Amino acid sequence: MNARPHFTLLPACLLVLAGCTNQQLYSAIQDNRRQECAKLPQPQYEECLRDYDTSYEEYLRAGEDGAGAQGD
């Protein structure tokens, strides 16, 4: 009976770790895109940076909002 809590705790831990990994991946991609922006002329550079100025939390909220709209 003592083994059962380990089986319920393991999936919860994996979900938490997967969330951290997704956020780190998102940050790495955004950083790479910002570096690519640096290759552009000044006006385009600033616009490019604005395009990639979305936090991970905003990205998730936008995805949730979009998913709800598709279900209608």
mmCIF file of N, CA and C in Angstrom:
data_model
loop_
_atom_site.group_PDB
_atom_site.id
_atom_site.type_symbol
_atom_site.label_atom_id
_atom_site.label_comp_id
_atom_site.label_asym_id
_atom_site.label_seq_id
_atom_site.Cartn_x
_atom_site.Cartn_y
_atom_site.Cartn_z
ATOM 1 N N MET A 1 0.809 -1.192 0.000
ATOM 2 C CA MET A 1 0.000 0.000 0.000
ATOM 3 C C MET A 1 0.857 1.263 0.000
ATOM 4 N N ASN A 2 2.044 1.199 0.510
ATOM 5 C CA ASN A 2 2.924 2.366 0.522
ATOM 6 C C ASN A 2 3.435 2.716 -0.870
ATOM 7 N N ALA A 3 3.393 1.778 -1.799
ATOM 8 C CA ALA A 3 3.896 2.038 -3.146
ATOM 9 C C ALA A 3 2.934 2.907 -3.952
ATOM 10 N N ARG A 4 1.661 2.884 -3.640
ATOM 11 C CA ARG A 4 0.666 3.633 -4.413
ATOM 12 C C ARG A 4 0.937 5.140 -4.458
ATOM 13 N N PRO A 5 1.302 5.812 -3.368
ATOM 14 C CA PRO A 5 1.570 7.252 -3.462
ATOM 15 C C PRO A 5 2.688 7.588 -4.451
ATOM 16 N N HIS A 6 3.640 6.688 -4.602
ATOM 17 C CA HIS A 6 4.721 6.937 -5.557
ATOM 18 C C HIS A 6 4.193 6.941 -6.988
ATOM 19 N N PHE A 7 3.214 6.086 -7.258
ATOM 20 C CA PHE A 7 2.657 6.030 -8.605
ATOM 21 C C PHE A 7 1.830 7.268 -8.933
ATOM 22 N N THR A 8 1.232 7.889 -7.950
ATOM 23 C CA THR A 8 0.468 9.108 -8.214
ATOM 24 C C THR A 8 1.365 10.336 -8.190
ATOM 25 N N LEU A 9 2.447 10.273 -7.453
ATOM 26 C CA LEU A 9 3.366 11.400 -7.370
ATOM 27 C C LEU A 9 4.228 11.510 -8.621
ATOM 28 N N LEU A 10 4.620 10.390 -9.189
ATOM 29 C CA LEU A 10 5.487 10.394 -10.363
ATOM 30 C C LEU A 10 4.864 11.131 -11.550
ATOM 31 N N PRO A 11 3.619 10.839 -11.947
ATOM 32 C CA PRO A 11 3.038 11.591 -13.069
ATOM 33 C C PRO A 11 2.933 13.088 -12.789
ATOM 34 N N ALA A 12 2.632 13.449 -11.562
ATOM 35 C CA ALA A 12 2.545 14.868 -11.216
ATOM 36 C C ALA A 12 3.903 15.537 -11.383
ATOM 37 N N CYS A 13 4.953 14.883 -10.945
ATOM 38 C CA CYS A 13 6.308 15.436 -11.091
ATOM 39 C C CYS A 13 6.693 15.554 -12.559
ATOM 40 N N LEU A 14 6.342 14.559 -13.347
ATOM 41 C CA LEU A 14 6.659 14.604 -14.773
ATOM 42 C C LEU A 14 5.941 15.755 -15.468
ATOM 43 N N LEU A 15 4.702 16.010 -15.077
ATOM 44 C CA LEU A 15 3.968 17.133 -15.664
ATOM 45 C C LEU A 15 4.620 18.464 -15.318
ATOM 46 N N VAL A 16 5.070 18.605 -14.094
ATOM 47 C CA VAL A 16 5.741 19.842 -13.675
ATOM 48 C C VAL A 16 7.034 20.019 -14.458
ATOM 49 N N LEU A 17 7.812 18.956 -14.587
ATOM 50 C CA LEU A 17 9.069 19.040 -15.327
ATOM 51 C C LEU A 17 8.828 19.341 -16.797
ATOM 52 N N ALA A 18 7.799 18.772 -17.377
ATOM 53 C CA ALA A 18 7.483 19.035 -18.777
ATOM 54 C C ALA A 18 7.131 20.504 -18.977
ATOM 55 N N GLY A 19 6.428 21.107 -18.033
ATOM 56 C CA GLY A 19 6.093 22.527 -18.117
ATOM 57 C C GLY A 19 7.327 23.396 -18.093
ATOM 58 N N CYS A 20 8.270 23.077 -17.243
ATOM 59 C CA CYS A 20 9.510 23.847 -17.185
ATOM 60 C C CYS A 20 10.268 23.722 -18.494
ATOM 61 N N THR A 21 10.305 22.530 -19.029
ATOM 62 C CA THR A 21 11.017 22.298 -20.273
ATOM 63 C C THR A 21 10.382 23.094 -21.407
ATOM 64 N N ASN A 22 9.057 23.122 -21.481
ATOM 65 C CA ASN A 22 8.381 23.883 -22.530
ATOM 66 C C ASN A 22 8.691 25.369 -22.414
ATOM 67 N N GLN A 23 8.713 25.886 -21.197
ATOM 68 C CA GLN A 23 9.002 27.301 -21.003
ATOM 69 C C GLN A 23 10.442 27.605 -21.394
ATOM 70 N N GLN A 24 11.362 26.736 -21.050
ATOM 71 C CA GLN A 24 12.761 26.947 -21.414
ATOM 72 C C GLN A 24 12.929 26.887 -22.926
ATOM 73 N N LEU A 25 12.244 25.971 -23.573
ATOM 74 C CA LEU A 25 12.303 25.865 -25.027
ATOM 75 C C LEU A 25 11.738 27.123 -25.673
ATOM 76 N N TYR A 26 10.616 27.605 -25.174
ATOM 77 C CA TYR A 26 10.013 28.830 -25.701
ATOM 78 C C TYR A 26 10.986 30.004 -25.571
ATOM 79 N N SER A 27 11.625 30.118 -24.410
ATOM 80 C CA SER A 27 12.580 31.208 -24.176
ATOM 81 C C SER A 27 13.766 31.114 -25.124
ATOM 82 N N ALA A 28 14.259 29.912 -25.347
ATOM 83 C CA ALA A 28 15.400 29.730 -26.250
ATOM 84 C C ALA A 28 15.030 30.115 -27.679
ATOM 85 N N ILE A 29 13.840 29.742 -28.109
ATOM 86 C CA ILE A 29 13.389 30.091 -29.459
ATOM 87 C C ILE A 29 13.233 31.601 -29.591
ATOM 88 N N GLN A 30 12.631 32.237 -28.579
ATOM 89 C CA GLN A 30 12.459 33.688 -28.610
ATOM 90 C C GLN A 30 13.820 34.390 -28.645
ATOM 91 N N ASP A 31 14.775 33.911 -27.858
ATOM 92 C CA ASP A 31 16.116 34.503 -27.861
ATOM 93 C C ASP A 31 16.753 34.388 -29.235
ATOM 94 N N ASN A 32 16.601 33.235 -29.865
ATOM 95 C CA ASN A 32 17.164 33.026 -31.197
ATOM 96 C C ASN A 32 16.523 33.974 -32.206
ATOM 97 N N ARG A 33 15.229 34.147 -32.121
ATOM 98 C CA ARG A 33 14.529 35.051 -33.042
ATOM 99 C C ARG A 33 14.978 36.495 -32.828
ATOM 100 N N ARG A 34 15.183 36.888 -31.574
ATOM 101 C CA ARG A 34 15.653 38.249 -31.293
ATOM 102 C C ARG A 34 17.051 38.470 -31.859
ATOM 103 N N GLN A 35 17.884 37.446 -31.815
ATOM 104 C CA GLN A 35 19.222 37.559 -32.395
ATOM 105 C C GLN A 35 19.135 37.746 -33.906
ATOM 106 N N GLU A 36 18.187 37.081 -34.535
ATOM 107 C CA GLU A 36 17.984 37.250 -35.972
ATOM 108 C C GLU A 36 17.496 38.665 -36.284
ATOM 109 N N CYS A 37 16.723 39.250 -35.379
ATOM 110 C CA CYS A 37 16.246 40.624 -35.563
ATOM 111 C C CYS A 37 17.419 41.595 -35.662
ATOM 112 N N ALA A 38 18.494 41.305 -34.960
ATOM 113 C CA ALA A 38 19.652 42.200 -34.929
ATOM 114 C C ALA A 38 20.291 42.364 -36.303
ATOM 115 N N LYS A 39 19.995 41.493 -37.224
ATOM 116 C CA LYS A 39 20.570 41.558 -38.572
ATOM 117 C C LYS A 39 19.801 42.521 -39.480
ATOM 118 N N LEU A 40 18.683 43.041 -38.988
ATOM 119 C CA LEU A 40 17.822 43.902 -39.801
ATOM 120 C C LEU A 40 18.161 45.375 -39.604
ATOM 121 N N PRO A 41 17.795 46.231 -40.582
ATOM 122 C CA PRO A 41 17.948 47.677 -40.403
ATOM 123 C C PRO A 41 17.090 48.168 -39.232
ATOM 124 N N GLN A 42 17.431 49.319 -38.669
ATOM 125 C CA GLN A 42 16.833 49.820 -37.429
ATOM 126 C C GLN A 42 15.300 49.781 -37.379
ATOM 127 N N PRO A 43 14.570 50.358 -38.346
ATOM 128 C CA PRO A 43 13.093 50.335 -38.224
ATOM 129 C C PRO A 43 12.539 48.903 -38.215
ATOM 130 N N GLN A 44 13.082 48.055 -39.062
ATOM 131 C CA GLN A 44 12.637 46.664 -39.104
ATOM 132 C C GLN A 44 13.069 45.917 -37.850
ATOM 133 N N TYR A 45 14.229 46.260 -37.331
ATOM 134 C CA TYR A 45 14.744 45.644 -36.106
ATOM 135 C C TYR A 45 13.781 45.877 -34.946
ATOM 136 N N GLU A 46 13.339 47.115 -34.781
ATOM 137 C CA GLU A 46 12.433 47.439 -33.678
ATOM 138 C C GLU A 46 11.091 46.732 -33.828
ATOM 139 N N GLU A 47 10.577 46.673 -35.049
ATOM 140 C CA GLU A 47 9.316 45.974 -35.294
ATOM 141 C C GLU A 47 9.475 44.474 -35.031
ATOM 142 N N CYS A 48 10.594 43.939 -35.455
ATOM 143 C CA CYS A 48 10.882 42.523 -35.242
ATOM 144 C C CYS A 48 10.919 42.200 -33.748
ATOM 145 N N LEU A 49 11.577 43.049 -32.966
ATOM 146 C CA LEU A 49 11.644 42.825 -31.522
ATOM 147 C C LEU A 49 10.258 42.855 -30.891
ATOM 148 N N ARG A 50 9.414 43.771 -31.345
ATOM 149 C CA ARG A 50 8.046 43.836 -30.814
ATOM 150 C C ARG A 50 7.279 42.544 -31.113
ATOM 151 N N ASP A 51 7.534 41.977 -32.289
ATOM 152 C CA ASP A 51 6.858 40.734 -32.666
ATOM 153 C C ASP A 51 7.206 39.584 -31.727
ATOM 154 N N TYR A 52 8.411 39.625 -31.171
ATOM 155 C CA TYR A 52 8.873 38.528 -30.315
ATOM 156 C C TYR A 52 8.978 38.950 -28.860
ATOM 157 N N ASP A 53 8.157 39.901 -28.454
ATOM 158 C CA ASP A 53 8.180 40.408 -27.084
ATOM 159 C C ASP A 53 7.018 39.836 -26.265
ATOM 160 N N THR A 54 6.650 38.597 -26.534
ATOM 161 C CA THR A 54 5.547 37.948 -25.837
ATOM 162 C C THR A 54 6.102 37.007 -24.775
ATOM 163 N N SER A 55 5.666 37.193 -23.537
ATOM 164 C CA SER A 55 6.118 36.299 -22.469
ATOM 165 C C SER A 55 5.485 34.918 -22.659
ATOM 166 N N TYR A 56 6.048 33.938 -22.001
ATOM 167 C CA TYR A 56 5.525 32.574 -22.086
ATOM 168 C C TYR A 56 4.088 32.513 -21.565
ATOM 169 N N GLU A 57 3.812 33.259 -20.496
ATOM 170 C CA GLU A 57 2.470 33.273 -19.923
ATOM 171 C C GLU A 57 1.464 33.872 -20.908
ATOM 172 N N GLU A 58 1.855 34.963 -21.594
ATOM 173 C CA GLU A 58 0.975 35.568 -22.597
ATOM 174 C C GLU A 58 0.751 34.601 -23.758
ATOM 175 N N TYR A 59 1.809 33.909 -24.138
ATOM 176 C CA TYR A 59 1.725 32.916 -25.209
ATOM 177 C C TYR A 59 0.716 31.820 -24.855
ATOM 178 N N LEU A 60 0.780 31.335 -23.617
ATOM 179 C CA LEU A 60 -0.157 30.297 -23.178
ATOM 180 C C LEU A 60 -1.591 30.813 -23.162
ATOM 181 N N ARG A 61 -1.792 32.034 -22.657
ATOM 182 C CA ARG A 61 -3.142 32.610 -22.614
ATOM 183 C C ARG A 61 -3.705 32.772 -24.023
ATOM 184 N N ALA A 62 -2.877 33.222 -24.941
ATOM 185 C CA ALA A 62 -3.327 33.397 -26.319
ATOM 186 C C ALA A 62 -3.718 32.054 -26.927
ATOM 187 N N GLY A 63 -2.968 31.022 -26.606
ATOM 188 C CA GLY A 63 -3.295 29.687 -27.095
ATOM 189 C C GLY A 63 -4.602 29.177 -26.529
ATOM 190 N N GLU A 64 -4.843 29.443 -25.251
ATOM 191 C CA GLU A 64 -6.096 29.020 -24.619
ATOM 192 C C GLU A 64 -7.272 29.774 -25.220
ATOM 193 N N ASP A 65 -7.105 31.060 -25.456
ATOM 194 C CA ASP A 65 -8.178 31.862 -26.046
ATOM 195 C C ASP A 65 -8.496 31.368 -27.453
ATOM 196 N N GLY A 66 -7.468 31.067 -28.219
ATOM 197 C CA GLY A 66 -7.658 30.579 -29.578
ATOM 198 C C GLY A 66 -8.314 29.217 -29.617
ATOM 199 N N ALA A 67 -7.958 28.348 -28.689
ATOM 200 C CA ALA A 67 -8.539 27.005 -28.645
ATOM 201 C C ALA A 67 -10.025 27.077 -28.320
ATOM 202 N N GLY A 68 -10.403 27.992 -27.444
ATOM 203 C CA GLY A 68 -11.810 28.148 -27.094
ATOM 204 C C GLY A 68 -12.623 28.678 -28.260
ATOM 205 N N ALA A 69 -12.042 29.559 -29.038
ATOM 206 C CA ALA A 69 -12.753 30.141 -30.169
ATOM 207 C C ALA A 69 -12.976 29.102 -31.265
ATOM 208 N N GLN A 70 -12.067 28.143 -31.406
ATOM 209 C CA GLN A 70 -12.204 27.132 -32.443
ATOM 210 C C GLN A 70 -13.325 26.152 -32.127
ATOM 211 N N GLY A 71 -13.613 25.967 -30.848
ATOM 212 C CA GLY A 71 -14.648 25.018 -30.453
ATOM 213 C C GLY A 71 -16.056 25.512 -30.713
ATOM 214 N N ASP A 72 -16.228 26.785 -31.024
ATOM 215 C CA ASP A 72 -17.568 27.353 -31.235
ATOM 216 C C ASP A 72 -18.119 27.014 -32.594
#
